[in-house]
The first five atom37 places (N, CA, C, CB, O) and aatype in JSON, in Angstrom:
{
  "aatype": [20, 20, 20, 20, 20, 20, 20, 20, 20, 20, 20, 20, 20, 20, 20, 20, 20, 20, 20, 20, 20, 20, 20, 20, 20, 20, 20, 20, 20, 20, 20, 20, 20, 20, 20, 20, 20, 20, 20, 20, 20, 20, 20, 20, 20, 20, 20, 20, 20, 20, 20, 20, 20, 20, 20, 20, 20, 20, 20, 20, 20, 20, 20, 20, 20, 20, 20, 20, 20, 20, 20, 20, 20, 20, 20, 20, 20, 20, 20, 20, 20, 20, 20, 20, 20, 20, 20, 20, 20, 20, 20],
  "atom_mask": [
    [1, 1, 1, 1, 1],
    [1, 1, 1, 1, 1],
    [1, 1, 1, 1, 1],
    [1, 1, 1, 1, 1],
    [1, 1, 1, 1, 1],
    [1, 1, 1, 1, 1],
    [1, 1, 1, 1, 1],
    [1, 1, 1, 1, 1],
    [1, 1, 1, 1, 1],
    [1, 1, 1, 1, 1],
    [1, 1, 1, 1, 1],
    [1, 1, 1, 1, 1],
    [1, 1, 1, 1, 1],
    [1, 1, 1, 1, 1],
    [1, 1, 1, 1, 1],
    [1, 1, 1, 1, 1],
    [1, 1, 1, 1, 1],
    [1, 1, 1, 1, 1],
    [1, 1, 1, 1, 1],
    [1, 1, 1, 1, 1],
    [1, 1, 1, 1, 1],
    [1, 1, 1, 1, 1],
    [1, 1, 1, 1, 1],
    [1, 1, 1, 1, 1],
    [1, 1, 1, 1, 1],
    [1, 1, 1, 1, 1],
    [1, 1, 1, 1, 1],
    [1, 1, 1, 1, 1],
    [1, 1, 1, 1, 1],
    [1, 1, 1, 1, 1],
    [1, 1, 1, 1, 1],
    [1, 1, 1, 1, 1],
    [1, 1, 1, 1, 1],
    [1, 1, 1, 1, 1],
    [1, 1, 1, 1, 1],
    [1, 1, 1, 1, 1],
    [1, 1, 1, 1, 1],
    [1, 1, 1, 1, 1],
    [1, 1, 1, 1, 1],
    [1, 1, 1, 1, 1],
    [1, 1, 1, 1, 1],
    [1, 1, 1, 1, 1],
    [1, 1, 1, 1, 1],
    [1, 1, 1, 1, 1],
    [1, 1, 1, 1, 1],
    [1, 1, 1, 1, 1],
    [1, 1, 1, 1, 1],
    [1, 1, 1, 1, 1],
    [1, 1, 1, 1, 1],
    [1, 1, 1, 1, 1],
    [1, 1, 1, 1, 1],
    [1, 1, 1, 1, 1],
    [1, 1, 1, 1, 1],
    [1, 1, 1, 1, 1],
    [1, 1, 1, 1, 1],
    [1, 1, 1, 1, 1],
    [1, 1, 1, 1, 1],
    [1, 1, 1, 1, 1],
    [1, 1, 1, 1, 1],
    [1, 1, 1, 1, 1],
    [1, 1, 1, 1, 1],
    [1, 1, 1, 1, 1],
    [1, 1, 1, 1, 1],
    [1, 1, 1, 1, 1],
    [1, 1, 1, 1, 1],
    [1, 1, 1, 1, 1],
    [1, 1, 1, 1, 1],
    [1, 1, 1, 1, 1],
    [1, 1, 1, 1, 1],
    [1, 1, 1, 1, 1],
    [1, 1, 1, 1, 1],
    [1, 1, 1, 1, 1],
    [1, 1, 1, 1, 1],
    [1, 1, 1, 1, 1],
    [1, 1, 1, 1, 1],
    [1, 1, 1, 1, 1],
    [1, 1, 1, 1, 1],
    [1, 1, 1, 1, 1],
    [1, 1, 1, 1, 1],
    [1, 1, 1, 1, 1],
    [1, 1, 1, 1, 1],
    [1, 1, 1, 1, 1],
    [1, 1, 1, 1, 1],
    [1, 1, 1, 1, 1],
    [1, 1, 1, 1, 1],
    [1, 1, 1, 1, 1],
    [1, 1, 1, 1, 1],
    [1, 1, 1, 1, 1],
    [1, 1, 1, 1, 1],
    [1, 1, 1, 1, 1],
    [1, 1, 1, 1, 1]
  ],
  "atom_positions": [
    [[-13.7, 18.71, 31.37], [-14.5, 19.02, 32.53], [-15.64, 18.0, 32.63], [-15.04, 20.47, 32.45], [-16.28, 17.56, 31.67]],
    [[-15.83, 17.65, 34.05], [-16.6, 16.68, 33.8], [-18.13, 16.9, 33.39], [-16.48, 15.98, 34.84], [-18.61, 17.86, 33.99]],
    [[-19.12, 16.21, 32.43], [-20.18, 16.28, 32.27], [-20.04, 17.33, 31.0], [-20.9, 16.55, 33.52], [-21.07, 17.88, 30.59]],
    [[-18.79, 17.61, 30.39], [-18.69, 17.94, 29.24], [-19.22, 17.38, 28.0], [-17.74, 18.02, 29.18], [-18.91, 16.19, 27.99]],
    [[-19.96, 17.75, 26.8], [-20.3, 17.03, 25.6], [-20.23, 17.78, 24.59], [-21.46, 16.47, 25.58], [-19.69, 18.85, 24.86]],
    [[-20.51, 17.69, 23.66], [-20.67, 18.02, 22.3], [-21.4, 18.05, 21.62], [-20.25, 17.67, 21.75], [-22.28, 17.29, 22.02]],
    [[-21.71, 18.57, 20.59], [-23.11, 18.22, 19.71], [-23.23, 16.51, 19.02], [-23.11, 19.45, 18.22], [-22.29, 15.71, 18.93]],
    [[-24.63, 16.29, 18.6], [-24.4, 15.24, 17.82], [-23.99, 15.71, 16.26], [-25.66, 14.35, 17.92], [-24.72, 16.55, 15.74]],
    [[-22.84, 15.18, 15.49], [-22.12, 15.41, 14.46], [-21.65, 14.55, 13.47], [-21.33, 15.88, 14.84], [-20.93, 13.7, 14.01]],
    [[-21.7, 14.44, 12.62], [-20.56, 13.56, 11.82], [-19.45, 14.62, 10.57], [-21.64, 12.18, 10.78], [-19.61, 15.82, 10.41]],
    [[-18.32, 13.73, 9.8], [-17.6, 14.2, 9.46], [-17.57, 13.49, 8.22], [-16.72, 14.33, 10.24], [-17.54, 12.26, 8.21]],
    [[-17.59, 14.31, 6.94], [-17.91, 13.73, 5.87], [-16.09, 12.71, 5.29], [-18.64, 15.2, 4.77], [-16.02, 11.66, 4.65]],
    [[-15.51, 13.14, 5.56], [-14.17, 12.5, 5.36], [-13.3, 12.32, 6.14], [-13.57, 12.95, 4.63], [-12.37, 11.58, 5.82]],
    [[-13.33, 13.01, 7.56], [-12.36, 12.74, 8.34], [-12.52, 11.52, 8.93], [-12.2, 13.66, 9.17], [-13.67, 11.18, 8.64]],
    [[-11.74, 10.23, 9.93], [-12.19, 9.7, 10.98], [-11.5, 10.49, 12.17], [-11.98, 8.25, 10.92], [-10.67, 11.41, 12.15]],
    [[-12.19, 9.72, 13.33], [-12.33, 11.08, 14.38], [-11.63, 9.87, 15.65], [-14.52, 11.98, 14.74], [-12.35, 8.91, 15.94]],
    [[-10.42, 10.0, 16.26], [-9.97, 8.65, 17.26], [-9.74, 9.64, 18.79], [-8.05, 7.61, 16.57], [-9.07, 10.67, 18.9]],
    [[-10.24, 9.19, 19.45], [-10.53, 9.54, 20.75], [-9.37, 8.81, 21.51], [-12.02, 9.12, 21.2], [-9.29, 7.6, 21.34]],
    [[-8.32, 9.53, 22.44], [-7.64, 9.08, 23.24], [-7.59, 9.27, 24.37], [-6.91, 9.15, 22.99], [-7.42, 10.44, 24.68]],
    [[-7.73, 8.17, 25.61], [-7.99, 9.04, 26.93], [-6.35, 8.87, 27.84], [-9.61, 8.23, 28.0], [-5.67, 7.86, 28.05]],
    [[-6.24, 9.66, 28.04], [-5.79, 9.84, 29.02], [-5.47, 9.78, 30.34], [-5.89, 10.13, 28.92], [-4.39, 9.41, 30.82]],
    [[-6.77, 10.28, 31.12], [-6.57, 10.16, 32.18], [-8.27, 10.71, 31.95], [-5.22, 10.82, 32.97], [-8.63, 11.21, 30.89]],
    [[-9.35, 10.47, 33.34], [-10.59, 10.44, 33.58], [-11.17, 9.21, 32.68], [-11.16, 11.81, 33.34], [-10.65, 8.15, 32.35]],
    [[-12.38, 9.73, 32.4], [-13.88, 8.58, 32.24], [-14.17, 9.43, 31.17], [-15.37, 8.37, 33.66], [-14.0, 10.65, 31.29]],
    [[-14.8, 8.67, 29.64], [-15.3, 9.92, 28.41], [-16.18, 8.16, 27.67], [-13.31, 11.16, 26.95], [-15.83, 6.99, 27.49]],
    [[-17.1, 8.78, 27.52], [-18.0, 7.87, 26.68], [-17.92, 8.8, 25.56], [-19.61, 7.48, 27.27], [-18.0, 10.03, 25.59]],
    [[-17.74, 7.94, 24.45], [-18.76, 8.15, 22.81], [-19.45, 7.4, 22.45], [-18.2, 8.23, 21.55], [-19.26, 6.19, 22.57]],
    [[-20.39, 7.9, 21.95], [-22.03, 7.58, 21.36], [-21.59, 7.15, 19.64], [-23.36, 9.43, 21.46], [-20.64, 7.82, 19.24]],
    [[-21.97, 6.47, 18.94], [-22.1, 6.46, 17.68], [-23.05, 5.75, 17.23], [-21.14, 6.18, 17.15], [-23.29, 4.59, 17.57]],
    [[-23.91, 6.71, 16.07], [-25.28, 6.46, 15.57], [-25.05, 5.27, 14.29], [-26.02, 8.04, 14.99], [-24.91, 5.93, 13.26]],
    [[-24.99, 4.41, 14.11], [-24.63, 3.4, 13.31], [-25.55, 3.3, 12.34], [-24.44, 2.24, 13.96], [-26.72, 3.33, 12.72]],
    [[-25.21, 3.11, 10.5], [-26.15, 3.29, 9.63], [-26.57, 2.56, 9.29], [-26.04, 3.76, 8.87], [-27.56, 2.83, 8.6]],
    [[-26.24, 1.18, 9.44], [-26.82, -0.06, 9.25], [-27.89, -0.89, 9.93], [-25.98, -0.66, 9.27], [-28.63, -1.74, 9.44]],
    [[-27.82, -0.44, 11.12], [-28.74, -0.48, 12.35], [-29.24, 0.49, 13.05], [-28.29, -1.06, 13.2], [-28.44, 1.43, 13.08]],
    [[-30.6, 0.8, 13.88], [-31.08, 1.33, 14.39], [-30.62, 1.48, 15.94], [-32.02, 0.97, 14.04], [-31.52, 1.75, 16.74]],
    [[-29.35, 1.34, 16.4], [-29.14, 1.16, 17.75], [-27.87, 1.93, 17.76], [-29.09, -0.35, 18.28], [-26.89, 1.79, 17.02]],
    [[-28.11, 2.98, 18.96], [-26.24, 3.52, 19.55], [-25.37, 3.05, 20.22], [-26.02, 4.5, 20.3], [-25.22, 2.92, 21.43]],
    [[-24.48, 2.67, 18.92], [-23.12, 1.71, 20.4], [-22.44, 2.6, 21.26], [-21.47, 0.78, 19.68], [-21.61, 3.26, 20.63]],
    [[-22.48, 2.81, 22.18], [-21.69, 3.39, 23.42], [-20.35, 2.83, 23.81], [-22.49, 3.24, 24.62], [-20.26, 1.75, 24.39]],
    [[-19.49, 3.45, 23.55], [-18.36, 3.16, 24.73], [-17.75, 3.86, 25.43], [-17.45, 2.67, 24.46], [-17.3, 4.97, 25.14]],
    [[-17.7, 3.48, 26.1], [-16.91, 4.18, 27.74], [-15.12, 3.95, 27.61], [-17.59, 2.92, 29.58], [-14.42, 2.96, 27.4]],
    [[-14.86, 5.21, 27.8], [-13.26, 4.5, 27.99], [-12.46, 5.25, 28.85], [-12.34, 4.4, 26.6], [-12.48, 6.47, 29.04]],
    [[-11.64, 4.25, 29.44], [-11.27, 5.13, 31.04], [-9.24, 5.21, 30.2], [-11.66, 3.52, 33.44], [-8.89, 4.74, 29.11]],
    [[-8.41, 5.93, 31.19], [-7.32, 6.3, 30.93], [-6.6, 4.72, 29.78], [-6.59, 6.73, 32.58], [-7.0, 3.56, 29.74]],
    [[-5.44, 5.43, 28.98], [-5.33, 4.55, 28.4], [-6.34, 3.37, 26.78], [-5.15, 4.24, 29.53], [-5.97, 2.48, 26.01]],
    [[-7.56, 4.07, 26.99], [-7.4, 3.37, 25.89], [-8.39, 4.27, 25.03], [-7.71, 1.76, 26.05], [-8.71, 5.41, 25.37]],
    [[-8.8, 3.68, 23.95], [-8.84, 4.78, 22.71], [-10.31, 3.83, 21.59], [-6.65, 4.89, 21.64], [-10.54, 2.65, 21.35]],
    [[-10.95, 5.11, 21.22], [-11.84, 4.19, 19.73], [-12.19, 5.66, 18.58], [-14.05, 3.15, 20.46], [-12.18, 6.89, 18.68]],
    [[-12.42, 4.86, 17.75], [-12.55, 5.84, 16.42], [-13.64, 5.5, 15.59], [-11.28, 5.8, 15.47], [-13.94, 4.37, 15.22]],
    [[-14.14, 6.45, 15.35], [-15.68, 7.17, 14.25], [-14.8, 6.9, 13.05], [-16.36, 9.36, 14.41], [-13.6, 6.92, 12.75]],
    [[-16.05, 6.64, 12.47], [-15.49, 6.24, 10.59], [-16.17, 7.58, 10.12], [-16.38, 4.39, 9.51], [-16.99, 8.14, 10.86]],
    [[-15.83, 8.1, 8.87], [-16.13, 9.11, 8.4], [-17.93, 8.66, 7.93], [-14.93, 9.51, 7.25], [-18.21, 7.48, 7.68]],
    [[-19.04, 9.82, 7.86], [-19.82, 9.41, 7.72], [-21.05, 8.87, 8.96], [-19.26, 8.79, 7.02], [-22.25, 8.7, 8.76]],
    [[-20.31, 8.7, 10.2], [-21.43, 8.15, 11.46], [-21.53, 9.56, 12.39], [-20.67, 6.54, 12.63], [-20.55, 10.16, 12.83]],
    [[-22.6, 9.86, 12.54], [-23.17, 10.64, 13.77], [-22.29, 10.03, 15.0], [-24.95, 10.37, 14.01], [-21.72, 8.95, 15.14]],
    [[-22.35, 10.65, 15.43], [-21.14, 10.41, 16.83], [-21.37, 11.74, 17.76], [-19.1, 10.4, 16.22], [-21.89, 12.75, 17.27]],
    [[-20.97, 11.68, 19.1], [-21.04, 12.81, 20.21], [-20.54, 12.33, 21.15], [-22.29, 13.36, 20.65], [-20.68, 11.13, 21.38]],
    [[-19.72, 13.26, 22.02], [-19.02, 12.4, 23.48], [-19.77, 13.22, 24.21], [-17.15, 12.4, 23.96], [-20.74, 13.94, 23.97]],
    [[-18.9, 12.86, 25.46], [-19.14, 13.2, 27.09], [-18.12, 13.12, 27.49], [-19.98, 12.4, 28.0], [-17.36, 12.42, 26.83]],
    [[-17.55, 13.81, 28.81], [-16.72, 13.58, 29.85], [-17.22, 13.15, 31.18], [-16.06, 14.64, 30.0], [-17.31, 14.07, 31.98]],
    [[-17.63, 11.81, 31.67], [-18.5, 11.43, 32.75], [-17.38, 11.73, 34.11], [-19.11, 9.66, 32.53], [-17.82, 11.85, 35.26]],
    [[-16.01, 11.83, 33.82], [-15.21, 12.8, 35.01], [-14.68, 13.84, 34.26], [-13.9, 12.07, 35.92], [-14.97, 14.23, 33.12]],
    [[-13.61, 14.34, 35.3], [-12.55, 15.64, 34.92], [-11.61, 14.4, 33.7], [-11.26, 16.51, 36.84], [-10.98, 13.39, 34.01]],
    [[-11.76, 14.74, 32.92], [-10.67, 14.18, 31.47], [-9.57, 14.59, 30.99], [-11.14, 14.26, 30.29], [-9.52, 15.79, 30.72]],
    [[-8.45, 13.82, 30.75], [-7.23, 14.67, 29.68], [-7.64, 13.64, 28.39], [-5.03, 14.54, 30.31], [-7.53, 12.41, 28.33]],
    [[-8.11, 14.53, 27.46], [-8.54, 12.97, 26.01], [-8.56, 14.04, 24.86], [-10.73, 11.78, 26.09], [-9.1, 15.13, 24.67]],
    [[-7.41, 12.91, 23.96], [-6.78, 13.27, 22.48], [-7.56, 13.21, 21.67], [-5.77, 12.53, 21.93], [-7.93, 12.04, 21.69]],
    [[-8.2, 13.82, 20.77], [-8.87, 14.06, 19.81], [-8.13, 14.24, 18.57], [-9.59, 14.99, 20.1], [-7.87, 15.41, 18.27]],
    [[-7.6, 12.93, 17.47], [-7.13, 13.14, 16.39], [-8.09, 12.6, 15.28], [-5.86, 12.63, 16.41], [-8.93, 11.7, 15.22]],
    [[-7.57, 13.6, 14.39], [-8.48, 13.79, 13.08], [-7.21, 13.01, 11.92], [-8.95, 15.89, 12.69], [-5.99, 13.15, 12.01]],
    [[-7.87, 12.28, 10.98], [-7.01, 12.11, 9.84], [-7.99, 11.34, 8.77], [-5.59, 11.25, 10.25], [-8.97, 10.7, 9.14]],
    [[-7.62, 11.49, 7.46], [-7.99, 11.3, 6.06], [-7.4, 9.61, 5.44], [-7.19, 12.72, 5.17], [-6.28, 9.16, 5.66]],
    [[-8.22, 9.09, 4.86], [-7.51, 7.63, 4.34], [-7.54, 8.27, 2.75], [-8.64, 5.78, 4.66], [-8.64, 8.39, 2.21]],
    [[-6.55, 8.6, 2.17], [-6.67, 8.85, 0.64], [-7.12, 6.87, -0.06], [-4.64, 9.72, -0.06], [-6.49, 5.87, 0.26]],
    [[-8.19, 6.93, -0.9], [-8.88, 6.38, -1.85], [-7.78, 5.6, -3.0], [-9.79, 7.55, -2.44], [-7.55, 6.18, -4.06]],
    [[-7.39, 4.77, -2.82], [-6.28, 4.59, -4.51], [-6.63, 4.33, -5.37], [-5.3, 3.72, -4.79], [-5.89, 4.15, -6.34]],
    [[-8.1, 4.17, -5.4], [-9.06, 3.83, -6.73], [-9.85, 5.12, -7.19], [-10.27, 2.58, -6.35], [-10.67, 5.17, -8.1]],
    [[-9.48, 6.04, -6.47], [-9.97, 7.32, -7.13], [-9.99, 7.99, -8.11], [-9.76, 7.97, -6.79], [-10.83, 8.87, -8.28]],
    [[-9.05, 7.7, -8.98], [-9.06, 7.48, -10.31], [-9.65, 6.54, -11.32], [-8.16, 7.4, -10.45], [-9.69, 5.31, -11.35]],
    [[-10.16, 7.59, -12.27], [-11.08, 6.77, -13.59], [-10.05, 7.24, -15.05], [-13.23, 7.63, -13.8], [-10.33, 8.36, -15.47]],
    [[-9.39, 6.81, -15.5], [-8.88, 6.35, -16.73], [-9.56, 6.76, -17.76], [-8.8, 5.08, -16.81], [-10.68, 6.3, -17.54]],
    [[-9.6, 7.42, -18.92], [-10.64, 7.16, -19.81], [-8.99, 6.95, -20.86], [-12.16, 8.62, -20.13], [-9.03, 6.01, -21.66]],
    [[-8.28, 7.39, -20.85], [-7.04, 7.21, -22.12], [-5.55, 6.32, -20.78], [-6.34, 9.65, -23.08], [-5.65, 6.24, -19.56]],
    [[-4.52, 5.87, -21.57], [-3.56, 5.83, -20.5], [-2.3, 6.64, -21.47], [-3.21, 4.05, -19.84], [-2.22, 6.61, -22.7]],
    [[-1.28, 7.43, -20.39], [-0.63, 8.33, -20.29], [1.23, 7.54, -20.87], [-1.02, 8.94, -18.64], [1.53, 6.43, -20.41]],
    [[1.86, 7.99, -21.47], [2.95, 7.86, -22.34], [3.67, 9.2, -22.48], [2.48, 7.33, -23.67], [3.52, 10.36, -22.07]],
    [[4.72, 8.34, -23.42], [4.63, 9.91, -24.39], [4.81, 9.65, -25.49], [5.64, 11.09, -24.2], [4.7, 8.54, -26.01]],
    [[5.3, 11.31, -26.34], [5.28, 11.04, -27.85], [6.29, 10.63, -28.66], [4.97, 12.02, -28.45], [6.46, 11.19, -29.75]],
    [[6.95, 9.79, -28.34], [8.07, 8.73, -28.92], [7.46, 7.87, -29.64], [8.87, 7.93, -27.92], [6.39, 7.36, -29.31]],
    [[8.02, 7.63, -30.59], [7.92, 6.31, -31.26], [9.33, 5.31, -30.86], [7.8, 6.63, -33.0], [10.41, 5.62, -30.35]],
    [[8.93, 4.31, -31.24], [10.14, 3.28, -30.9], [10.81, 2.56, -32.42], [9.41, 1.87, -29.78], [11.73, 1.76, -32.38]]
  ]
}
């Protein structure tokens, strides 16, 4: 609906990818490295995504159809080692 928004939010692990559809939808994102909100506007067809961790909030500046997918990047260094794993064979 148009003039629709959201709170300002972030997401401790998810990223957050915005797809439009069809209408006009800006997102806001509060960037931690800098003091400034990049804005983008995106009309039918094209799409941007929040990194886990940034303040972010939309709008619908018309009537909108826009995809909101959520997903996780699993870490492959998430593991810490203190022994490494075998078994009890001898050779």
């Amino acid at each position: 609906m148009k003039d629709g928004y959201c709170s300002k939010h972030k997401h401790e692990h998810k990223f957050n990818k915005f797809f439009v559809e069809s209408g006009l939808f800006q997102v806001d994102v509060w960037q931690e490295d800098y003091a400034l909100i990049d804005t983008t506007i995106l009309k039918a067809g094209e799409s941007t995504t929040v990194k886990p961790g940034c303040d972010h909030m939309f709008k619908a500046l018309e009537d909108s159809v826009v995809y909101e997918i959520y997903w996780v990047e699993l870490d492959g260094k998430d593991i810490i080692r203190e022994t490494i794993g075998g078994t009890d064979e001898t050779v």
